[in-house]
């Protein structure tokens, strides 16, 4: 799909970066084995490519086109690149080739995951296990109208190695209309990142503006913001501070661990 220019070495570097991030956040790797799809494919390419072609043989172009959101686009049949057809079939094949029983991916990849379930059902339970799909929510970009973060727009997202100053500046500039819940990225960060991770959001403000308070659940935060009892000017620094607290172990790991630090060079 031309991510990172299709450079496999760069893609593997990003993969190692993800592993270091998970380590820094306390992920227990005791019983975890990471597989590189390219390595597994090269061990048995005949089996893999036969599977890719069989998926293509059982799938219409119209069905493949509905999967194009996994490449960040949705195109007409006339403009659909041939690589898009192959990419969808390959991602579907990866699930069975790597024997993944549970697929935990973003909502933007739900359609290709459902293609895998449809293919497994058509082939029959004796031949293929129908994968369980766990689709997580896509966080919006920090700018108005951005449905999801974009690495091509650094101001639209918080990156794991962002400095404290980076986070503060990005959240300060983020779209955050007063009393509006829907499409508010700062509230989305609070709801889906801050509260689940640290179970609190500390608001610091002057007494005449309501005084300090702590939110420990989404409903109370939503109600106060919607009613105007919580202003964006007070919400933003609280979210920025919480995000910095979450990211501090990651920053420390990439500063102190030589292997992790080299990945950013």
Short mmCIF file of N, CA and C in Angstrom, two decimals, residues 139-150 153 155-157:
data_model
loop_
_atom_site.label_atom_id
_atom_site.label_comp_id
_atom_site.label_asym_id
_atom_site.label_seq_id
_atom_site.Cartn_x
_atom_site.Cartn_y
_atom_site.Cartn_z
N UNK A 139 -9.25 7.21 16.77
CA UNK A 139 -9.23 8.55 17.34
C UNK A 139 -9.20 9.59 16.23
N UNK A 140 -9.97 10.66 16.37
CA UNK A 140 -9.97 11.71 15.34
C UNK A 140 -8.69 12.52 15.37
N UNK A 141 -8.44 13.23 14.27
CA UNK A 141 -7.33 14.17 14.25
C UNK A 141 -7.65 15.37 15.12
N UNK A 142 -6.64 16.13 15.47
CA UNK A 142 -6.83 17.26 16.38
C UNK A 142 -7.38 18.50 15.68
N UNK A 143 -7.37 18.48 14.35
CA UNK A 143 -7.93 19.61 13.61
C UNK A 143 -9.42 19.39 13.34
N UNK A 144 -10.13 20.44 13.09
CA UNK A 144 -11.57 20.34 12.83
C UNK A 144 -11.85 19.49 11.59
N UNK A 145 -12.78 18.56 11.74
CA UNK A 145 -13.23 17.76 10.61
C UNK A 145 -12.37 16.57 10.27
N UNK A 146 -11.29 16.31 11.01
CA UNK A 146 -10.43 15.16 10.72
C UNK A 146 -10.98 13.92 11.40
N UNK A 147 -11.42 12.95 10.60
CA UNK A 147 -12.01 11.74 11.17
C UNK A 147 -10.98 10.88 11.88
N UNK A 148 -9.73 10.93 11.44
CA UNK A 148 -8.69 10.17 12.13
C UNK A 148 -7.36 10.90 12.03
N UNK A 149 -6.44 10.53 12.91
CA UNK A 149 -5.12 11.13 12.92
C UNK A 149 -4.38 10.76 11.64
N UNK A 150 -3.46 11.61 11.25
CA UNK A 150 -2.69 11.37 10.04
C UNK A 150 -1.22 11.62 10.30
N UNK A 153 0.31 14.63 8.69
CA UNK A 153 0.03 15.93 9.29
C UNK A 153 0.39 15.85 10.77
N UNK A 155 0.61 17.83 13.11
CA UNK A 155 -0.20 18.61 14.04
C UNK A 155 -1.54 17.95 14.34
N UNK A 156 -1.88 16.89 13.60
CA UNK A 156 -3.18 16.25 13.77
C UNK A 156 -3.16 15.15 14.82
N UNK A 157 -1.97 14.84 15.35
CA UNK A 157 -1.88 13.68 16.24
C UNK A 157 -0.83 13.89 17.32
#
